[in-house]
């Protein structure tokens, strides 16, 4: 077909088509805020949820329907995990070494997760009670994150937390103030492990 015939049969000029597209775009963008409002959820609707490590996550998240909670029974502290046979640990990781689980062998390199949960640090008499308590709680946090529970930290976040604890330099969620004291780490772990 001849290009001249196409130009003659096309409806309107090029300028008219551009104007029509602009009108369509303006109409669509004008309705976007209305559409977004119709499908949004209340931002602070949830209650009784485990909290994540960032400031933004510390507000209860928006949820539709029932709100999951650590108290439902899936998030466990070290004492609850201690009563479970290591063969029942998620991903069969009871015999996994603490160093392997946390990608860090600066402390407790030969300790198993199971022994950490059981508070069996006999092979590490020179380590501080504070470090042992933190390792025990983070071993439970690691198992919770593997367990598919509503625990607020992923495996990677738990690993990064331990590494940050050892180096005394951790920024929750990569934002905000860098934690540098043992107390800051303890307070947060005690907060999320209260189930």
CSV table of C-alpha atoms in Angstrom, one decimal:
chain,number,residue,atom,x,y,z
A,1,UNK,CA,0.0,0.0,0.0
A,2,UNK,CA,1.2,3.5,-0.8
A,3,UNK,CA,2.4,5.6,2.2
A,4,UNK,CA,0.3,8.6,0.9
A,5,UNK,CA,-2.9,6.5,1.1
A,6,UNK,CA,-2.1,5.5,4.7
A,7,UNK,CA,-1.7,9.1,5.7
A,8,UNK,CA,-4.9,10.0,4.0
A,9,UNK,CA,-6.9,7.2,5.6
A,10,UNK,CA,-5.5,7.7,9.2
A,11,UNK,CA,-8.0,9.5,11.4
A,12,UNK,CA,-6.9,13.0,12.3
A,13,UNK,CA,-3.5,14.7,12.0
A,14,UNK,CA,-0.4,13.8,14.0
A,15,UNK,CA,-1.1,16.7,16.3
A,16,UNK,CA,-4.6,15.6,17.0
A,17,UNK,CA,-3.4,12.1,17.9
A,18,UNK,CA,-0.8,13.6,20.3
A,19,UNK,CA,-3.5,15.7,21.9
A,20,UNK,CA,-5.8,12.7,22.3
A,21,UNK,CA,-3.0,10.8,24.0
A,22,UNK,CA,-2.3,13.7,26.3
A,23,UNK,CA,-6.0,13.9,27.3
A,24,UNK,CA,-6.1,10.1,27.9
A,25,UNK,CA,-3.0,10.3,30.1
A,26,UNK,CA,-4.3,13.3,32.1
A,27,UNK,CA,-7.6,11.5,32.7
A,28,UNK,CA,-5.8,8.3,33.8
A,29,UNK,CA,-3.4,10.2,36.1
A,30,UNK,CA,-6.3,12.2,37.6
A,31,UNK,CA,-8.0,9.0,38.7
A,32,UNK,CA,-4.9,7.3,40.1
A,33,UNK,CA,-5.1,8.8,43.6
A,34,UNK,CA,-8.8,7.8,43.9
A,35,UNK,CA,-8.0,4.3,42.8
A,36,UNK,CA,-5.1,4.1,45.3
A,37,UNK,CA,-7.3,5.3,48.1
A,38,UNK,CA,-9.9,2.7,47.4
A,39,UNK,CA,-7.5,-0.2,47.7
A,40,UNK,CA,-5.3,1.1,50.6
A,41,UNK,CA,-5.3,-0.5,54.0
A,42,UNK,CA,-5.0,1.3,57.4
A,43,UNK,CA,-1.3,1.6,58.1
A,44,UNK,CA,-1.3,1.0,61.8
A,45,UNK,CA,-4.0,-1.7,61.9
A,46,UNK,CA,-2.0,-4.6,63.3
A,47,UNK,CA,-1.4,-5.4,67.0
A,48,UNK,CA,0.5,-8.0,68.9
A,49,UNK,CA,3.0,-8.7,66.1
A,50,UNK,CA,6.7,-9.4,66.4
A,51,UNK,CA,8.7,-6.4,65.5
A,52,UNK,CA,11.4,-6.1,62.9
A,53,UNK,CA,14.7,-4.4,63.5
A,54,UNK,CA,14.1,-1.1,61.7
A,55,UNK,CA,12.4,2.0,63.0
A,56,UNK,CA,9.7,1.9,60.3
A,57,UNK,CA,8.9,-1.7,61.2
A,58,UNK,CA,8.5,-0.9,64.8
A,59,UNK,CA,5.0,0.4,64.1
A,60,UNK,CA,2.4,-2.4,63.8
A,61,UNK,CA,2.1,-3.3,60.1
A,62,UNK,CA,-1.0,-3.2,58.1
A,63,UNK,CA,-2.8,-6.5,57.9
A,64,UNK,CA,-5.9,-7.9,56.3
A,65,UNK,CA,-7.7,-10.4,58.5
A,66,UNK,CA,-6.2,-12.1,61.5
A,67,UNK,CA,-2.9,-10.7,62.8
A,68,UNK,CA,-0.2,-13.3,63.3
A,69,UNK,CA,1.6,-13.2,66.6
A,70,UNK,CA,4.6,-14.7,68.1
A,71,UNK,CA,2.5,-15.9,71.0
A,72,UNK,CA,0.5,-18.2,68.7
A,73,UNK,CA,3.1,-20.8,69.2
A,74,UNK,CA,5.5,-20.8,66.3
A,75,UNK,CA,8.1,-18.3,67.6
A,76,UNK,CA,10.1,-20.0,70.3
A,77,UNK,CA,12.7,-18.7,72.8
A,78,UNK,CA,15.7,-20.8,73.8
A,79,UNK,CA,13.8,-22.5,76.6
A,80,UNK,CA,11.1,-23.7,74.2
A,81,UNK,CA,13.6,-24.9,71.6
A,82,UNK,CA,15.5,-26.7,74.4
A,83,UNK,CA,12.6,-29.0,74.9
A,84,UNK,CA,12.5,-30.1,71.3
A,85,UNK,CA,14.6,-33.0,70.0
A,86,UNK,CA,17.3,-31.7,67.6
A,87,UNK,CA,16.0,-34.2,65.0
A,88,UNK,CA,12.9,-32.0,64.9
A,89,UNK,CA,14.8,-28.7,64.2
A,90,UNK,CA,13.9,-27.1,60.9
A,91,UNK,CA,16.1,-28.1,57.9
A,92,UNK,CA,17.7,-30.9,60.1
A,93,UNK,CA,20.1,-28.3,61.5
A,94,UNK,CA,20.5,-29.5,65.1
A,95,UNK,CA,24.0,-30.7,64.5
A,96,UNK,CA,25.0,-27.7,62.3
A,97,UNK,CA,27.8,-25.7,63.9
A,98,UNK,CA,27.1,-22.3,65.2
A,99,UNK,CA,29.9,-20.9,63.0
A,100,UNK,CA,28.4,-22.4,59.9
A,101,UNK,CA,24.9,-21.2,60.7
A,102,UNK,CA,26.1,-17.7,61.3
A,103,UNK,CA,28.8,-17.6,58.7
A,104,UNK,CA,31.3,-16.4,61.3
A,105,UNK,CA,33.8,-18.4,63.3
A,106,UNK,CA,35.2,-15.7,65.6
A,107,UNK,CA,33.4,-17.2,68.6
A,108,UNK,CA,31.9,-20.7,69.4
A,109,UNK,CA,33.4,-22.1,66.2
A,110,UNK,CA,32.9,-25.8,67.3
A,111,UNK,CA,29.6,-25.3,69.1
A,112,UNK,CA,26.5,-26.9,67.6
A,113,UNK,CA,23.2,-25.0,67.5
A,114,UNK,CA,21.8,-27.7,69.7
A,115,UNK,CA,24.4,-27.2,72.4
A,116,UNK,CA,23.9,-23.4,72.1
A,117,UNK,CA,20.1,-23.9,72.7
A,118,UNK,CA,20.8,-26.3,75.6
A,119,UNK,CA,23.1,-23.7,77.1
A,120,UNK,CA,26.0,-26.2,77.0
A,121,UNK,CA,29.1,-23.9,76.6
A,122,UNK,CA,31.4,-26.2,78.6
A,123,UNK,CA,34.0,-26.1,75.8
A,124,UNK,CA,34.1,-22.3,76.0
A,125,UNK,CA,35.0,-21.5,79.6
A,126,UNK,CA,36.7,-18.2,78.7
A,127,UNK,CA,33.8,-16.7,76.8
A,128,UNK,CA,31.7,-14.1,78.7
A,129,UNK,CA,28.3,-15.0,80.1
A,130,UNK,CA,26.9,-12.1,78.0
A,131,UNK,CA,28.3,-13.6,74.8
A,132,UNK,CA,27.0,-17.0,75.7
A,133,UNK,CA,23.5,-15.6,76.4
A,134,UNK,CA,23.5,-13.7,73.1
A,135,UNK,CA,24.6,-16.8,71.2
A,136,UNK,CA,21.8,-18.9,72.8
A,137,UNK,CA,19.1,-16.4,72.0
A,138,UNK,CA,20.4,-15.9,68.5
A,139,UNK,CA,20.5,-19.7,68.0
A,140,UNK,CA,16.8,-19.7,68.8
A,141,UNK,CA,16.2,-16.7,66.5
A,142,UNK,CA,18.0,-18.6,63.7
A,143,UNK,CA,15.7,-21.6,64.2
A,144,UNK,CA,12.6,-19.4,64.3
A,145,UNK,CA,13.6,-17.8,61.0
A,146,UNK,CA,14.1,-21.2,59.4
A,147,UNK,CA,10.9,-22.5,60.9
A,148,UNK,CA,8.6,-20.3,58.7
A,149,UNK,CA,7.2,-18.6,61.8
A,150,UNK,CA,6.1,-15.0,62.1
A,151,UNK,CA,9.5,-14.2,63.5
A,152,UNK,CA,10.5,-10.7,62.4
A,153,UNK,CA,14.0,-11.4,61.2
A,154,UNK,CA,15.1,-13.5,58.2
A,155,UNK,CA,18.1,-15.9,58.5
A,156,UNK,CA,20.3,-13.3,56.8
A,157,UNK,CA,19.2,-10.7,59.3
A,158,UNK,CA,19.9,-13.0,62.3
A,159,UNK,CA,23.4,-13.7,60.8
A,160,UNK,CA,24.1,-10.0,60.3
A,161,UNK,CA,22.9,-9.3,63.8
A,162,UNK,CA,25.4,-11.8,65.3
A,163,UNK,CA,28.2,-10.4,63.1
A,164,UNK,CA,27.3,-6.8,64.1
A,165,UNK,CA,27.2,-7.9,67.8
A,166,UNK,CA,30.7,-9.3,67.6
A,167,UNK,CA,32.1,-6.2,65.8
A,168,UNK,CA,29.9,-3.8,68.0
A,169,UNK,CA,28.7,-2.1,64.8
A,170,UNK,CA,25.2,-2.8,63.5
A,171,UNK,CA,22.7,-0.6,61.8
A,172,UNK,CA,19.2,-2.1,62.1
A,173,UNK,CA,17.8,-2.3,58.6
A,174,UNK,CA,20.8,-0.4,57.3
A,175,UNK,CA,19.3,2.9,58.5
A,176,UNK,CA,19.4,5.0,61.6
A,177,UNK,CA,21.9,4.9,64.5
A,178,UNK,CA,24.6,2.4,64.5
A,179,UNK,CA,24.4,0.1,67.6
A,180,UNK,CA,27.8,0.0,69.4
A,181,UNK,CA,27.0,-1.2,72.9
A,182,UNK,CA,26.2,-4.7,74.2
A,183,UNK,CA,23.1,-3.2,75.9
A,184,UNK,CA,21.6,-2.1,72.6
A,185,UNK,CA,21.9,-5.6,71.2
A,186,UNK,CA,20.6,-7.2,74.4
A,187,UNK,CA,17.6,-5.0,74.6
A,188,UNK,CA,16.6,-5.7,71.0
A,189,UNK,CA,17.1,-9.5,71.3
A,190,UNK,CA,15.2,-9.6,74.6
A,191,UNK,CA,12.4,-7.6,72.9
A,192,UNK,CA,12.0,-9.9,69.8
A,193,UNK,CA,12.6,-13.1,71.8
A,194,UNK,CA,9.8,-12.3,74.3
A,195,UNK,CA,7.2,-14.6,73.0
